[in-house]
CSV table of C-alpha atoms in Angstrom, one decimal:
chain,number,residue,atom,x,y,z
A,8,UNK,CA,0.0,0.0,0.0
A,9,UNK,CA,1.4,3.4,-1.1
A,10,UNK,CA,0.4,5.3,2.5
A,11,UNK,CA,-1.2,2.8,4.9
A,12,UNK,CA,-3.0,5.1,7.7
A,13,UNK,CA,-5.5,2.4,8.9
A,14,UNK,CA,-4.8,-0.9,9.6
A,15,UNK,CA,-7.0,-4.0,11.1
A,16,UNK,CA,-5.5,-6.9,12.3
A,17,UNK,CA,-7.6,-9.8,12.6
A,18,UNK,CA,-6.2,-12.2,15.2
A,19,UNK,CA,-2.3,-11.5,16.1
A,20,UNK,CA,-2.5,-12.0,19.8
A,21,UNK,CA,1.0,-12.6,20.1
A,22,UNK,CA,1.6,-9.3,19.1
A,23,UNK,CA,4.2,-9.7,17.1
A,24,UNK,CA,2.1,-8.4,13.5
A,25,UNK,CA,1.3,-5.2,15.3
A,26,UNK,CA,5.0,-4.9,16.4
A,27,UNK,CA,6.0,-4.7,12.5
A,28,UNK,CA,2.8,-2.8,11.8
A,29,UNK,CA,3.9,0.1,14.2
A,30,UNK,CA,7.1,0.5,12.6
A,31,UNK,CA,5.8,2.0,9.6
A,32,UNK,CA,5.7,5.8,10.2
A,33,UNK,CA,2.6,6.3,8.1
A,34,UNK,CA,0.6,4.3,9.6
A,35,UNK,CA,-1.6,6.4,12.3
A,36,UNK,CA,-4.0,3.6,13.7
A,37,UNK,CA,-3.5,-0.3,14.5
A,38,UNK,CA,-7.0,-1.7,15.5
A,39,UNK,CA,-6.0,-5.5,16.4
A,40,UNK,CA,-9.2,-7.4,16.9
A,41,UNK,CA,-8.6,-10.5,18.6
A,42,UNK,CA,-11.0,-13.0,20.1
A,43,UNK,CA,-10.1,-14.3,23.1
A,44,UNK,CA,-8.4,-12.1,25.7
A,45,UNK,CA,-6.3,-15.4,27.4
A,46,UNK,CA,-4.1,-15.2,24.4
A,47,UNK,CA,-3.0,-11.7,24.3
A,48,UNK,CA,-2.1,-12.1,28.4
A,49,UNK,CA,-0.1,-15.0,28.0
A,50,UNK,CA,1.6,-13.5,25.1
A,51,UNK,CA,2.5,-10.4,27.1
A,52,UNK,CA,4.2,-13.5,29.9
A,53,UNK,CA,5.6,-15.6,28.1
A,54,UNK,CA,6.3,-13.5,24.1
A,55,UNK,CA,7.9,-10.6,25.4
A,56,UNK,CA,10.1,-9.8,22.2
A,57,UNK,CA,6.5,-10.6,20.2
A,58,UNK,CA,4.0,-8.7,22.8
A,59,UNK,CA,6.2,-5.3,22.5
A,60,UNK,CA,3.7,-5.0,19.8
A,61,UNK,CA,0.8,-4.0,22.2
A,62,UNK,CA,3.0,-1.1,23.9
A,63,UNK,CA,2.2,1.3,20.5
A,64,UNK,CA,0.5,4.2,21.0
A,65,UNK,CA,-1.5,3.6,17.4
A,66,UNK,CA,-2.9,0.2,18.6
A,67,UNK,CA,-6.5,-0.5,20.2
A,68,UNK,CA,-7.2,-3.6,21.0
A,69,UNK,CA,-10.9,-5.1,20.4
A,70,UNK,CA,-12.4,-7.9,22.0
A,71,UNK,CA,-14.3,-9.8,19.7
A,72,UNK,CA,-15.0,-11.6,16.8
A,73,UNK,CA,-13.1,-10.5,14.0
A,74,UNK,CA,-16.0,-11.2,11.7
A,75,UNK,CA,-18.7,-9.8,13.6
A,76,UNK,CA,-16.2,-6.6,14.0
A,77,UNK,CA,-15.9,-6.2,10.8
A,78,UNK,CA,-19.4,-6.4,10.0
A,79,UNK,CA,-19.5,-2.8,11.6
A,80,UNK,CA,-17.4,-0.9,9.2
A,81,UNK,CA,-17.7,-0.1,5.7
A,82,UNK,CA,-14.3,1.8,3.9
A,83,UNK,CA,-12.8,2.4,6.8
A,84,UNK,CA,-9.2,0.4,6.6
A,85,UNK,CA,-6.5,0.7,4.5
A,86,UNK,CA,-4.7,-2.3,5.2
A,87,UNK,CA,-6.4,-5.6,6.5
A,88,UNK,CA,-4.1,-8.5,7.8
A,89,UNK,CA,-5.8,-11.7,9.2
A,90,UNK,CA,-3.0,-13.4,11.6
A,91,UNK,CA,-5.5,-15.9,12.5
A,92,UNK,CA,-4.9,-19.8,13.7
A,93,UNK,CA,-4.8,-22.8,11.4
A,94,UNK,CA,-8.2,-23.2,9.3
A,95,UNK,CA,-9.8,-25.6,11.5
A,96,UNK,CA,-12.9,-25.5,13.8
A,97,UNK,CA,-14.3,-21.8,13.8
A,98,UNK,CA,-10.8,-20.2,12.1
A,99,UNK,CA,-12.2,-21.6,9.0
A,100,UNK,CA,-14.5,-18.8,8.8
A,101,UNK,CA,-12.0,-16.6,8.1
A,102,UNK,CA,-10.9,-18.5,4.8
A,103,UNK,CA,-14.1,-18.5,3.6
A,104,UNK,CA,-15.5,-16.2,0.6
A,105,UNK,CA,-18.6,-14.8,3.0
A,106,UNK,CA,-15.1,-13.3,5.3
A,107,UNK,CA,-13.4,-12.1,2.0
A,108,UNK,CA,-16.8,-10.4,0.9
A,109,UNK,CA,-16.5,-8.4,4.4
A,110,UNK,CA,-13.2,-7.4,4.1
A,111,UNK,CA,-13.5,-5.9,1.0
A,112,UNK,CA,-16.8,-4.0,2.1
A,113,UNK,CA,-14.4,-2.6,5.2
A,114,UNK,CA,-11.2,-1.7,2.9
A,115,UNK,CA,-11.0,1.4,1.2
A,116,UNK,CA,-10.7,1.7,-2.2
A,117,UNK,CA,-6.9,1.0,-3.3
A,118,UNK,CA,-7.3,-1.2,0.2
A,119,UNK,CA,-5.1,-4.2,0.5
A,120,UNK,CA,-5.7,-7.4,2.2
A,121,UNK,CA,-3.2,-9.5,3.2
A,122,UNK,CA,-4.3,-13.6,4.9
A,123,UNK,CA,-2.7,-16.4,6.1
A,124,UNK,CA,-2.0,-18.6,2.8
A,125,UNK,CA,-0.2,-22.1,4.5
A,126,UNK,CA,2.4,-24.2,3.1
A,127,UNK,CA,2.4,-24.3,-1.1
A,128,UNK,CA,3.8,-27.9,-0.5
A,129,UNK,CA,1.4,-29.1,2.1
A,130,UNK,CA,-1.9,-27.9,1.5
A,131,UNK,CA,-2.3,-26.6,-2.6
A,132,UNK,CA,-5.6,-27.9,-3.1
A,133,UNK,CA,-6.7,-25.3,0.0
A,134,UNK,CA,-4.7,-22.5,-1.4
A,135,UNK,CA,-6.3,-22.7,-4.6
A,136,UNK,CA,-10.0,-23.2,-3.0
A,137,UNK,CA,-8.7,-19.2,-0.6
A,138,UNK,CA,-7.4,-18.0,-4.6
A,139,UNK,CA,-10.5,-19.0,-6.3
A,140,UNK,CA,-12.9,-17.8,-3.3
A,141,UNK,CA,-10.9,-14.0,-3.3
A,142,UNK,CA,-11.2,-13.8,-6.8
A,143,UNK,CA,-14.6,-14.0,-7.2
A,144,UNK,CA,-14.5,-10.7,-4.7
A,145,UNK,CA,-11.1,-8.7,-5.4
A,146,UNK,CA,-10.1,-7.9,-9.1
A,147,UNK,CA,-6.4,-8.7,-7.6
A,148,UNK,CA,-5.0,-11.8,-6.3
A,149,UNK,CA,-1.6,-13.1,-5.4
A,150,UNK,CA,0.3,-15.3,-3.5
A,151,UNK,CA,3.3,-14.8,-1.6
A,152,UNK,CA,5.8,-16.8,0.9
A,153,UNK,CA,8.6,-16.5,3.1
A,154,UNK,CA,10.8,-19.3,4.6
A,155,UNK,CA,10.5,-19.6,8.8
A,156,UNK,CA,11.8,-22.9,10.0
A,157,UNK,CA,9.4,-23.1,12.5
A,158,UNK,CA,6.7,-23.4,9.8
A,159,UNK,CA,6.2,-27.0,8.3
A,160,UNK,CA,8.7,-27.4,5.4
A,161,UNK,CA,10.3,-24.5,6.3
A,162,UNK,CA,8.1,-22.2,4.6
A,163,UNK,CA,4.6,-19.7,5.6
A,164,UNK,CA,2.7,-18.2,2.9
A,165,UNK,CA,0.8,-15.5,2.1
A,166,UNK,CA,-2.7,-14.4,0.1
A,167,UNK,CA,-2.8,-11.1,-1.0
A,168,UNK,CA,-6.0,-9.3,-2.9
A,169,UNK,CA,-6.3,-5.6,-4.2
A,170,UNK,CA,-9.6,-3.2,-4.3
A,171,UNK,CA,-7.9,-1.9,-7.2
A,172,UNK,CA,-7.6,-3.8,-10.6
A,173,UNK,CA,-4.3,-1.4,-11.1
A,174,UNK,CA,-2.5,-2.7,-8.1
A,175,UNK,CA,0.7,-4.4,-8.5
A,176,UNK,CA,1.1,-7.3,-5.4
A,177,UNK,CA,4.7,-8.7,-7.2
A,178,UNK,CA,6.5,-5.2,-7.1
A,179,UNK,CA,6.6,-2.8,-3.1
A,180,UNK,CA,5.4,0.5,-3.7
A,181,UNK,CA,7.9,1.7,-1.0
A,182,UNK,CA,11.4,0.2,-1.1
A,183,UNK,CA,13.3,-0.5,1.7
A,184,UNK,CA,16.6,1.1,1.9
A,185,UNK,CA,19.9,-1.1,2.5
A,186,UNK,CA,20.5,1.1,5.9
A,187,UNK,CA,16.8,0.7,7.2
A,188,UNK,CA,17.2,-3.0,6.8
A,189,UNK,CA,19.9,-3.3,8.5
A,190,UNK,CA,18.7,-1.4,11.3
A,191,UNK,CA,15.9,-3.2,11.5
A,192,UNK,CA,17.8,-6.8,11.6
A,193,UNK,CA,20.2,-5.3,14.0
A,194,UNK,CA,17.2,-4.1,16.5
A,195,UNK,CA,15.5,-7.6,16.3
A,196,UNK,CA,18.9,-9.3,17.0
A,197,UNK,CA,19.3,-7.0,19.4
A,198,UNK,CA,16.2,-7.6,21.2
A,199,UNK,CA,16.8,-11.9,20.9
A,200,UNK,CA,19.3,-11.4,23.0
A,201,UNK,CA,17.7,-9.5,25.5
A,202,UNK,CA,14.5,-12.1,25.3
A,203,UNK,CA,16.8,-15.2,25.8
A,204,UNK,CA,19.0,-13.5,28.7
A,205,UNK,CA,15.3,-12.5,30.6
A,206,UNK,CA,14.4,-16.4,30.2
């Protein structure tokens, strides 16, 4: 997104999404909606490099279902990102084209969304069921991963749909800068070492 004011986050409990979300300078609001309240104080025990995330100024955090949340708003975020739990039992929900239908009714236009898109090499029949199911609602679809060896095979992805048909999901609209990254991977470095040392 070209100047992400607004941003939902569906889920993230941990914290750790709207850690990265609040590093963004343009971004004026976090609303993190998470549904159960256990999580986010556990997190805040036993996550402390992740839970940082809740200390932001921008963030409120919401109580609730993220669906039924969203079912409130209309245009009103710029960015949506669903950190949500594996898509079984009542998570599945939020892989579902009714939940995409919402969140493009709550994105404004040029609004991004941005879901949790599993393992290409585990589960591609499911990724292609979430592709087909956010095309029938956004004009733009892509998919996008990153390797975390935590993840099975190594790997997490990504879905990402556009409100507009002119959006671009393969190329950032805002590069990142050689120095900034480096900052960035010294300051999470940095604060490993000052999570294991706590522990």
């Amino acid at each position: 997104h070209p100047s992400p004011k607004t941003v939902l986050i569906v889920g993230g409990g941990d914290g750790g999404v709207a850690r990265e979300v609040a590093k963004h300078p343009e971004v004026e609001e976090i609303h993190l909606c998470e549904i159960d309240e256990k999580v986010i104080e556990v997190s805040k025990k036993f996550l402390p490099s992740m839970s940082v995330g809740f200390s932001s100024p921008k963030l409120t955090i919401h109580i609730e279902d993220g669906i039924k949340f969203m079912e409130k708003y209309s245009e009103k975020f710029d960015v949506i990102i669903t950190d949500s739990s594996d898509p079984v039992g009542p998570s599945i929900a939020l892989f579902e084209k009714p939940y995409y239908e919402l969140t493009n009714i709550a994105l404004k236009p040029g609004g991004i969304l941005c879901c949790l898109g599993d393992c290409l090499w585990m589960e591609l029949p499911f990724i292609k069921n979430c592709t087909k199911s956010l095309r029938s609602v956004f004009p733009v679809v892509g998919y996008a991963y990153t390797n975390v060896s935590t993840y099975p095979c190594g790997q997490i992805g990504f879905l990402l749909a556009g409100k507009d048909k002119n959006t671009v999901l393969q190329k950032p609209v805002r590069e990142v800068t050689e120095t900034q990254f480096a900052h960035e991977l010294l300051k999470t470095q940095t604060n490993k070492s000052i999570s294991y040392s706590v522990l």
